[in-house]
Tab-separated table of C-alpha atoms and ligand atoms in Angstrom:
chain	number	residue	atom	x	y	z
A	1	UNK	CA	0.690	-2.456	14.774
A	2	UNK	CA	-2.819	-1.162	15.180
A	3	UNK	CA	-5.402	-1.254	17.934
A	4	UNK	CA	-8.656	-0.281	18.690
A	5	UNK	CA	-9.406	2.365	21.157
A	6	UNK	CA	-12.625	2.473	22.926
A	7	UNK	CA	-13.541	5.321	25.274
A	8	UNK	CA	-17.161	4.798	27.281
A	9	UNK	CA	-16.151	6.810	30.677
A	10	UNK	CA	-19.155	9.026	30.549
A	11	UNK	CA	-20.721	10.799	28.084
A	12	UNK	CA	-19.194	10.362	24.937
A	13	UNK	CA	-18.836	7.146	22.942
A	14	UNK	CA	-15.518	7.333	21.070
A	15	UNK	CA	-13.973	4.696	18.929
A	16	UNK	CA	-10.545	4.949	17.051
A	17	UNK	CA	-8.041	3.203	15.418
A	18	UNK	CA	-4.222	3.879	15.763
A	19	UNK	CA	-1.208	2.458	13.443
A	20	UNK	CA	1.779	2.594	15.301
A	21	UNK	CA	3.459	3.947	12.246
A	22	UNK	CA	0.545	6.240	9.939
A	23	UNK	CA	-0.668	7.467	12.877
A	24	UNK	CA	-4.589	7.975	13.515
A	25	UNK	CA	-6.900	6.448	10.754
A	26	UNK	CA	-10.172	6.597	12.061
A	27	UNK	CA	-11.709	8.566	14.811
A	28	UNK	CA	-15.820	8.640	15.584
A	29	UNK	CA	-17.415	10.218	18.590
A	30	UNK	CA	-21.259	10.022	19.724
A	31	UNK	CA	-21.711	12.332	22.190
A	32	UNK	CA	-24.536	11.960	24.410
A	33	UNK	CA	-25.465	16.137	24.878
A	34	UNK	CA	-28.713	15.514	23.555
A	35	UNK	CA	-30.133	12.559	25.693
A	36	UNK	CA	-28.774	14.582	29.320
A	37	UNK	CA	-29.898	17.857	28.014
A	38	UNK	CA	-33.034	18.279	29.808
A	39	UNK	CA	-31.652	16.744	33.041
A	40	UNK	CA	-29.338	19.543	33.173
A	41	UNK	CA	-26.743	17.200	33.637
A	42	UNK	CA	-25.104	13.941	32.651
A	43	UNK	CA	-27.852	10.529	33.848
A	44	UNK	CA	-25.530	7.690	34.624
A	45	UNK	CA	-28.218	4.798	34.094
A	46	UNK	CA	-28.935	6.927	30.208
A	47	UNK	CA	-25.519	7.114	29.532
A	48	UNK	CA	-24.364	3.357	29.779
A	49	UNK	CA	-27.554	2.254	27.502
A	50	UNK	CA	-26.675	5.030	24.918
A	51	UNK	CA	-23.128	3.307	25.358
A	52	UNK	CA	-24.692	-0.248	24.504
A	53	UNK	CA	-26.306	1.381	21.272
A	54	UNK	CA	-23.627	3.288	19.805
A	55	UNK	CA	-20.584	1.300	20.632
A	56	UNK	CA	-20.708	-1.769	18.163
A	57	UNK	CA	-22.057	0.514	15.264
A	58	UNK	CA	-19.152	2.943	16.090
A	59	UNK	CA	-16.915	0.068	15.791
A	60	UNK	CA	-18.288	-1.941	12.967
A	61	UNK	CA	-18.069	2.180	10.902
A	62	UNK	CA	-14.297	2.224	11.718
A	63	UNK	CA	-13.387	-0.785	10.505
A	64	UNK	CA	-15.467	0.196	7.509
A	65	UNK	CA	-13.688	3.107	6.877
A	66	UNK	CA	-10.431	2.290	7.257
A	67	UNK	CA	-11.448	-1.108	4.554
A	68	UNK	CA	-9.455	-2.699	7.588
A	69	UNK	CA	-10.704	-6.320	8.878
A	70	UNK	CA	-10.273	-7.757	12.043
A	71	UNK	CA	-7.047	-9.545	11.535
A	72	UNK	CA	-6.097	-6.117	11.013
A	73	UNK	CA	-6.100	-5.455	14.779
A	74	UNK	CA	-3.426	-5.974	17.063
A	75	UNK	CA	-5.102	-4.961	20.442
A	76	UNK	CA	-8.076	-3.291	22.278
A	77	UNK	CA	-7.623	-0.537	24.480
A	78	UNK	CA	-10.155	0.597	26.487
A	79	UNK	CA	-10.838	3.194	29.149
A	80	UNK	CA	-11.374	1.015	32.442
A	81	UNK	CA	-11.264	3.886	35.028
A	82	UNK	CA	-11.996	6.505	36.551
A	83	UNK	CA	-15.657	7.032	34.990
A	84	UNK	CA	-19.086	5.765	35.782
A	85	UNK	CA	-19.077	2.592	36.526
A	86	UNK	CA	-22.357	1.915	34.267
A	87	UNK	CA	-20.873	3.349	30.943
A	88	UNK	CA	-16.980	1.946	31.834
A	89	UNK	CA	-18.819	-1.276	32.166
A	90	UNK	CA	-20.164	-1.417	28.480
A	91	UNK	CA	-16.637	-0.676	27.049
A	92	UNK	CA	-14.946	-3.156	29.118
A	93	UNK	CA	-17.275	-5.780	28.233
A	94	UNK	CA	-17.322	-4.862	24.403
A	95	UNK	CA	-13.887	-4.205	24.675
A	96	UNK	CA	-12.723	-7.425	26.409
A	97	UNK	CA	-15.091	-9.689	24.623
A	98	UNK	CA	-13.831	-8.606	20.649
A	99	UNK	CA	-10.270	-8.928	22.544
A	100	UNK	CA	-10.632	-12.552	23.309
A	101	UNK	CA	-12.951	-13.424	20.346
A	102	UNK	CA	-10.176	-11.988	17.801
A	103	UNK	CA	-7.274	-13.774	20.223
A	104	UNK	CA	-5.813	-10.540	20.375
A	105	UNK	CA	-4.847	-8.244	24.091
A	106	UNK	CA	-7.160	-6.142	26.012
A	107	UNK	CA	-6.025	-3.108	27.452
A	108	UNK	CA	-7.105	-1.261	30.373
A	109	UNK	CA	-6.388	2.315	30.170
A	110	UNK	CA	-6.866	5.268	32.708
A	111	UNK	CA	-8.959	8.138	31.358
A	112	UNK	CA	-6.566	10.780	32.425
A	113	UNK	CA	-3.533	8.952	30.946
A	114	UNK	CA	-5.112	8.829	27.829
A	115	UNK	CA	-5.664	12.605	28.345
A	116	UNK	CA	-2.066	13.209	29.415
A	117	UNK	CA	-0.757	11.639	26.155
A	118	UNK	CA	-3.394	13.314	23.895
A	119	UNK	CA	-0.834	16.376	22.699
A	120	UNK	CA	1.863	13.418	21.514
A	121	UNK	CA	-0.725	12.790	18.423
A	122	UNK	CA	-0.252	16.262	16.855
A	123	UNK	CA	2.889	16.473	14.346
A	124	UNK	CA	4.845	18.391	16.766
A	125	UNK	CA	4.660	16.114	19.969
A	126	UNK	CA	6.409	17.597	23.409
A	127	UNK	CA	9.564	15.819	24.326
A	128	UNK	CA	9.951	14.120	28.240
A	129	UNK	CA	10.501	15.511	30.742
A	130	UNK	CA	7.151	18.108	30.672
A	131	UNK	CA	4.947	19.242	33.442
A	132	UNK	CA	1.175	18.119	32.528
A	133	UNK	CA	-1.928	20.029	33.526
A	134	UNK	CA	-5.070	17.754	33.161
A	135	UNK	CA	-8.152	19.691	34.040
A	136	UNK	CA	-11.574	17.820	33.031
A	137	UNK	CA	-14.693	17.188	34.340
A	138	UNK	CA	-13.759	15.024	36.985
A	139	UNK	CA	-9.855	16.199	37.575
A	140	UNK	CA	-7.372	18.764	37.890
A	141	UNK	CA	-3.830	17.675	38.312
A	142	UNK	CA	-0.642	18.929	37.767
A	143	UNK	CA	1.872	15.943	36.786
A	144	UNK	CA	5.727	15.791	36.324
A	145	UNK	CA	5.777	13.530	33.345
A	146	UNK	CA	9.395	12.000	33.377
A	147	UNK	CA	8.378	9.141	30.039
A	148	UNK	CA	5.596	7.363	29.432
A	149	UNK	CA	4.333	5.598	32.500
A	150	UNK	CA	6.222	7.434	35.225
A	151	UNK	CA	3.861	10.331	36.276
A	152	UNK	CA	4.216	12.054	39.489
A	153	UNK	CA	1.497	13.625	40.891
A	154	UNK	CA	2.235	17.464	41.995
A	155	UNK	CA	-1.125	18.251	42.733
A	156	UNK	CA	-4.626	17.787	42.204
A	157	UNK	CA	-7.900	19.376	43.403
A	158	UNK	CA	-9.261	19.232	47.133
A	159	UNK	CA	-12.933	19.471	45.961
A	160	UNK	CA	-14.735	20.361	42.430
A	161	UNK	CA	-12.359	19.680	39.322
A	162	UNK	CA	-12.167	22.865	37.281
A	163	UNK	CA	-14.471	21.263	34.837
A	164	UNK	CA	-16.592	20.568	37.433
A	165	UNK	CA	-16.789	23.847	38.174
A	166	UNK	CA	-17.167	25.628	35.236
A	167	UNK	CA	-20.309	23.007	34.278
A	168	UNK	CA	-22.074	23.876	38.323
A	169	UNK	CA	-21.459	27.588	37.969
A	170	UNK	CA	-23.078	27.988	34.574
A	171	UNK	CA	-25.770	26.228	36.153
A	172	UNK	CA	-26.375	28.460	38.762
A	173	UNK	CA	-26.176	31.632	35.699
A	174	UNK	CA	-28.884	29.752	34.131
A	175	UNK	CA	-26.716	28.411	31.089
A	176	UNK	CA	-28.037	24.554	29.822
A	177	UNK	CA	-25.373	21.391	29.989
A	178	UNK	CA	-23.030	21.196	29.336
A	179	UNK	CA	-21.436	24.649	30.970
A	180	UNK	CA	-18.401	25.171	30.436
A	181	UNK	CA	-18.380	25.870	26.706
A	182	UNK	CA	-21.530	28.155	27.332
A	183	UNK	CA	-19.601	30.228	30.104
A	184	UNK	CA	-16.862	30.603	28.073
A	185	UNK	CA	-18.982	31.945	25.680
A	186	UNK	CA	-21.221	34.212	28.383
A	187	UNK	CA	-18.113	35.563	29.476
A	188	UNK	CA	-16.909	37.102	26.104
A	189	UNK	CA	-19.897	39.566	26.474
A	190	UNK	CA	-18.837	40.191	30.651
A	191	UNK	CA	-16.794	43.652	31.410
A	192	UNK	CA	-13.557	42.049	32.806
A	193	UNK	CA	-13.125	45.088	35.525
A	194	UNK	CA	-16.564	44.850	37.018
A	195	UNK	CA	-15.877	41.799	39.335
A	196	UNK	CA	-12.992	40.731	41.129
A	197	UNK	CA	-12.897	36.882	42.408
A	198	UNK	CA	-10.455	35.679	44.760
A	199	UNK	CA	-7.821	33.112	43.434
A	200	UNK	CA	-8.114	29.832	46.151
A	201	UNK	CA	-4.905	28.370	47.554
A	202	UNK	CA	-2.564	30.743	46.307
A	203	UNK	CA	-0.988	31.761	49.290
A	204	UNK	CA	-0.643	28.092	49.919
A	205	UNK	CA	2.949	26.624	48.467
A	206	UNK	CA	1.703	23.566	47.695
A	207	UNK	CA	0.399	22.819	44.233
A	208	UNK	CA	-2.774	21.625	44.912
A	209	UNK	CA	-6.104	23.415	43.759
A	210	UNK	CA	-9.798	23.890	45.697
A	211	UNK	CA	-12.449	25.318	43.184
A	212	UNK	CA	-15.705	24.841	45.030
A	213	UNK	CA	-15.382	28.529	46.832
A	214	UNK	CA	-15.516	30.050	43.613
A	215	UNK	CA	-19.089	28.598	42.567
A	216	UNK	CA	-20.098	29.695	45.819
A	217	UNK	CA	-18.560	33.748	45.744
A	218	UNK	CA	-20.288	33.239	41.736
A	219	UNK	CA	-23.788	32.516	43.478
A	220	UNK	CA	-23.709	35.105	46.147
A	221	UNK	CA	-22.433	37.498	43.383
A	222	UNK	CA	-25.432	36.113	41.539
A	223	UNK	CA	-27.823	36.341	44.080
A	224	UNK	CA	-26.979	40.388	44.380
A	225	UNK	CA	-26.517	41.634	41.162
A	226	UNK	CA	-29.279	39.399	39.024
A	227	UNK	CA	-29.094	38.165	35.975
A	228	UNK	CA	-28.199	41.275	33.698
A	229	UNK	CA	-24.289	40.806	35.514
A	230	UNK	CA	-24.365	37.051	34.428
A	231	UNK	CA	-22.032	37.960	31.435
A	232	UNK	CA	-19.510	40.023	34.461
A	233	UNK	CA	-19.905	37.234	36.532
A	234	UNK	CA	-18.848	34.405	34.077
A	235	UNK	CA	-16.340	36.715	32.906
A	236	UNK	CA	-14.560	37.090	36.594
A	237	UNK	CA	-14.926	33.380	37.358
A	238	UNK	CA	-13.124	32.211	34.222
A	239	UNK	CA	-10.244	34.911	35.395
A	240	UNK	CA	-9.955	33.380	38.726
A	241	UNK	CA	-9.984	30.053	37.361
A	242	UNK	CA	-7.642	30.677	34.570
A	243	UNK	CA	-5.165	32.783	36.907
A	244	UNK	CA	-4.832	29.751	39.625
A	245	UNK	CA	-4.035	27.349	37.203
A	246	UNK	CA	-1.810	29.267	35.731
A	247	UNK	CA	0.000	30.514	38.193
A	248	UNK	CA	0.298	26.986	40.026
A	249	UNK	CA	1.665	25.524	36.786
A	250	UNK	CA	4.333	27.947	36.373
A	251	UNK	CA	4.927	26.913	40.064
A	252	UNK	CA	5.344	22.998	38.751
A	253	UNK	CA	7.543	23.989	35.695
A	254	UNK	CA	9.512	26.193	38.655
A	255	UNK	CA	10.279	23.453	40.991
A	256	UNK	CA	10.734	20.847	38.502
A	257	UNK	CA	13.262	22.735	36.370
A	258	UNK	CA	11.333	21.594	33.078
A	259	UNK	CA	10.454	24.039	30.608
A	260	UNK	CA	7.557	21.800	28.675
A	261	UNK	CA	4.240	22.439	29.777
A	262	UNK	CA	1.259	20.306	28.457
A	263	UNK	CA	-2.464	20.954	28.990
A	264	UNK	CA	-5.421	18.567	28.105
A	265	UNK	CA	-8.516	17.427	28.881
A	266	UNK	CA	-12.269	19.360	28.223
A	267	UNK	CA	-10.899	22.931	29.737
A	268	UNK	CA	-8.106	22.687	27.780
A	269	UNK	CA	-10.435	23.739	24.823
A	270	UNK	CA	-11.057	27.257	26.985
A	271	UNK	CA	-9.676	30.119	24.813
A	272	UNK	CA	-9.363	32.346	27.614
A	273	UNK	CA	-6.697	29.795	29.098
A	274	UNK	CA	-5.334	29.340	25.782
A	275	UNK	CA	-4.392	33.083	25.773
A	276	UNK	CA	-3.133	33.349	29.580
A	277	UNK	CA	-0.552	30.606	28.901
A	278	UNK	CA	-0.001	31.878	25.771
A	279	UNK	CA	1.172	35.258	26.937
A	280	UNK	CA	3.390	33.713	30.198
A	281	UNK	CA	5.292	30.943	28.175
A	282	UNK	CA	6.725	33.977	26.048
A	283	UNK	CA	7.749	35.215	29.385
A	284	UNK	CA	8.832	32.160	31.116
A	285	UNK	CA	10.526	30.944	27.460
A	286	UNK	CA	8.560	27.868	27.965
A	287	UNK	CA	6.480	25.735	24.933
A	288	UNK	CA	2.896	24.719	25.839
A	289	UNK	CA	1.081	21.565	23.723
A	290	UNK	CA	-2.120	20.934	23.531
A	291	UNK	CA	-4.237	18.505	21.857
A	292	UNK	CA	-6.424	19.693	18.682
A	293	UNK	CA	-9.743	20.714	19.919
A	294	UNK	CA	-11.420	17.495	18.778
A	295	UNK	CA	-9.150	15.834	21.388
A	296	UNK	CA	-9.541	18.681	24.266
A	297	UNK	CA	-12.744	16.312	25.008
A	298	UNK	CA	-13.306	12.536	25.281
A	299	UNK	CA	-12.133	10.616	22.547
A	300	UNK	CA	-11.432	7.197	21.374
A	301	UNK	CA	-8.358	8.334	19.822
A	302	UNK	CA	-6.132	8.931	23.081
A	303	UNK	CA	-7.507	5.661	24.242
A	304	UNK	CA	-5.927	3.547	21.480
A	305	UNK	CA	-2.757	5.528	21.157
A	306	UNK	CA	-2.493	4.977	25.254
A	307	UNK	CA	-2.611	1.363	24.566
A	308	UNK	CA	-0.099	1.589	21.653
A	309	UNK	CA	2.074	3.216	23.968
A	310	UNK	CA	1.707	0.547	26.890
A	311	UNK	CA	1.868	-2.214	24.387
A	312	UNK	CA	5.041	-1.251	22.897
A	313	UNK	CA	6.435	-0.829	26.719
A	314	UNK	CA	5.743	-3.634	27.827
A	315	UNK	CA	3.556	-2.932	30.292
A	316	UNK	CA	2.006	-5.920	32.324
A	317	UNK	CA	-1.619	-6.603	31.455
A	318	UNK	CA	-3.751	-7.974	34.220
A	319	UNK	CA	-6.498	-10.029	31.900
A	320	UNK	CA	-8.801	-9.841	35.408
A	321	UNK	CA	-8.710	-6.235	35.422
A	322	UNK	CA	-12.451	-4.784	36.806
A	323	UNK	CA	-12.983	-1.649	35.455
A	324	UNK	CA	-12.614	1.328	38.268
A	325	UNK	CA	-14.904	4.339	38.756
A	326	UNK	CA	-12.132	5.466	41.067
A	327	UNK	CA	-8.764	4.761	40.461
A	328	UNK	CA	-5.724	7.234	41.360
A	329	UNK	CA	-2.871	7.839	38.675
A	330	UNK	CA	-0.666	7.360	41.453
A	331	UNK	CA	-2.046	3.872	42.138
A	332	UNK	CA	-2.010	3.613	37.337
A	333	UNK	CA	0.237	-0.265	38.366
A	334	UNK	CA	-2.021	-1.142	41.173
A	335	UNK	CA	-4.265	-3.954	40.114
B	1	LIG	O1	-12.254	15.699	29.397
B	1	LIG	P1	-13.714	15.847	29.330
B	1	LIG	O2	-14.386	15.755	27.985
B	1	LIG	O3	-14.439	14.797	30.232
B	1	LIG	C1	-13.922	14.350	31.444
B	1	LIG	O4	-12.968	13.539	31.433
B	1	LIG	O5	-14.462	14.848	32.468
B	1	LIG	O6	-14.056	17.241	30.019
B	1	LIG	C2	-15.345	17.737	30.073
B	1	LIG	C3	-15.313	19.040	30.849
B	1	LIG	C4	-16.724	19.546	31.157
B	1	LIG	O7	-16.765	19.934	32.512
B	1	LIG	C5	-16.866	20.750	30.218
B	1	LIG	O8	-17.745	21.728	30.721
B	1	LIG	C6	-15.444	21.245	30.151
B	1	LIG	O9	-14.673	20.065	30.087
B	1	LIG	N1	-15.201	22.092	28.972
B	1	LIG	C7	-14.907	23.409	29.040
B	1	LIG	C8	-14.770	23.871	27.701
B	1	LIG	N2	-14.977	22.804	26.876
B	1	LIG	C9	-15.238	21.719	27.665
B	1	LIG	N3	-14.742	24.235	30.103
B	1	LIG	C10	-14.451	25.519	29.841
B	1	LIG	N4	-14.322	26.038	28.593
B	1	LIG	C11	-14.465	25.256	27.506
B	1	LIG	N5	-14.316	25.766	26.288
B	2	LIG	ZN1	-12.040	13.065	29.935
């Protein structure tokens, strides 16, 4: 069985195919970096019409080289929610319109279940239960991931996701969009004893996060010691950031009793986190996944193995589906 995946939720146009049985045999990305550049920032109304331009191409160069045809496709999963509602729009229509052309199902798939499953394409995929941490530009969550389809939210952010974050506090250090990647990088130059940021909801015992204080303490910081501490200052921020999550996941895997850990979505790319979880799962004896770094980001490739993964369960498919620039993972069955 194959399908297309299709993810439009923002700024990157990603198209895949997925064979149920070889695995992934064609993945292409356009990411939009260049067009929302000089807006410091990602332009809804831009990003949907880059969406229109690079989708069918994208599509039409998959098929291409895999020498597949469209007989060749079983379904069409696509990314209906959360997102902006612009860009989810021009995947759902693409999406939905090859569906019924070919006579084939369309698949609506939630962006951070496509994350969440992104670590099961690598060749040495977690086993259920795990705990999931999904931390992206638009969520952070911590999930108790019993099989596919039965996620229980632990906790999630109050305010800013962590990507979120990371992206408004390089900002504010003067670093272009996207931010995170270029803090990261800023911080690898910062003295890691000069500043000391507090770690938000910590002494709370719920497992819930609230990152919007930190971009705050990182301005006032900013605003004192100039722009010669940037490096210091990206450098304690990514600490804080790192040392919350990590310490509120190793609360999930606690009070769970499961010993998997998985982490995805854009942060999950941050080598600074990379090495904090690496250091406590030899500690805690616990294994933490990831997805490869190409699939860290947006990607049409968790997309269509999502949709490989509800098609093979079974999973009801509303045909009137409307695509969602909110949608919960708690409400994932509520059409
Ligand atoms: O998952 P993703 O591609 O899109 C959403 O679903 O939101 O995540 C993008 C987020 C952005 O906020 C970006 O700054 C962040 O992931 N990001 C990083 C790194 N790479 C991407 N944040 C910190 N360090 C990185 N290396
Ligand atoms: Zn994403």
């Amino acid at each position: 069985m194959r399908i297309l995946g299709i993810e439009t939720s923002c700024d990157e146009t990603g198209v895949a195919i997925y064979d149920g049985k070889k695995g992934i045999l064609a993945n292409f990305l356009h990411s939009q970096v260049a067009t929302h550049a000089k807006y410091g920032g990602v332009v809804p109304e831009l990003a949907a019409r880059d969406h229109i331009r690079k989708l069918l191409p994208l599509i039409r160069e998959s098929l291409a080289y895999t020498h597949l045809n469209k007989q060749d496709i079983n379904a069409v999963a696509y990314t209906a929610g959360p997102g902006l509602i612009g860009a989810l729009l021009v995947g759902a229509s693409v999406g939905r319109s090859l569906a019924w052309a070919w006579n084939i199902p369309a698949i609506p798939i939630h962006h951070m279940e496509g994350h969440l499953l992104s670590p099961m394409l690598e060749p040495d995929p977690p086993k259920f239960p795990f705990c999931a941490l999904l931390v992206s530009g638009g969520h952070t969550l911590l999930i108790a991931v019993k099989e596919i389809g039965k996620y229980h939210v632990l906790g999630e952010s109050l305010d800013d996701a962590v990507g979120e974050a990371f992206d408004k506090t390089a900002k504010l250090l003067g670093l272009t969009y996207p931010g995170g990647p270029a803090l990261a990088k800023l911080a690898e130059f910062g003295n890691p004893h000069r500043f000391y940021f507090p770690r938000p909801m910590l002494d709370r015992p719920d497992l819930n996060f609230s990152f919007s204080g930190l971009k705050t303490y990182a301005l006032n910081t900013f605003r004192k010691y100039g722009i010669e501490s940037a490096p210091d200052i990206a450098c304690a921020f990514q600490d804080a950031v790192v040392d919350v999550l990590v310490s509120k996941s190793c609360r999930a895997l606690q009070q769970t009793g499961y010993k998997c850990l998985i982490i995805a979505g854009g942060v999950s790319a941050n080598q600074a986190l990379r090495n904090q979880f690496s250091a406590i799962s030899k500690k805690m004896k616990i294994k933490v996944y990831y997805p490869r770094l190409d699939f860290c980001t947006d990607n049409g490739a968790m997309i269509a193995f999502a949709g490989y993964q509800s098609l093979i369960s079974g999973r009801k498919i509303d045909l009137n589906f409307k695509v969602r620039p909110k949608w919960s993972l708690r409400d994932l069955y509520l059409t």
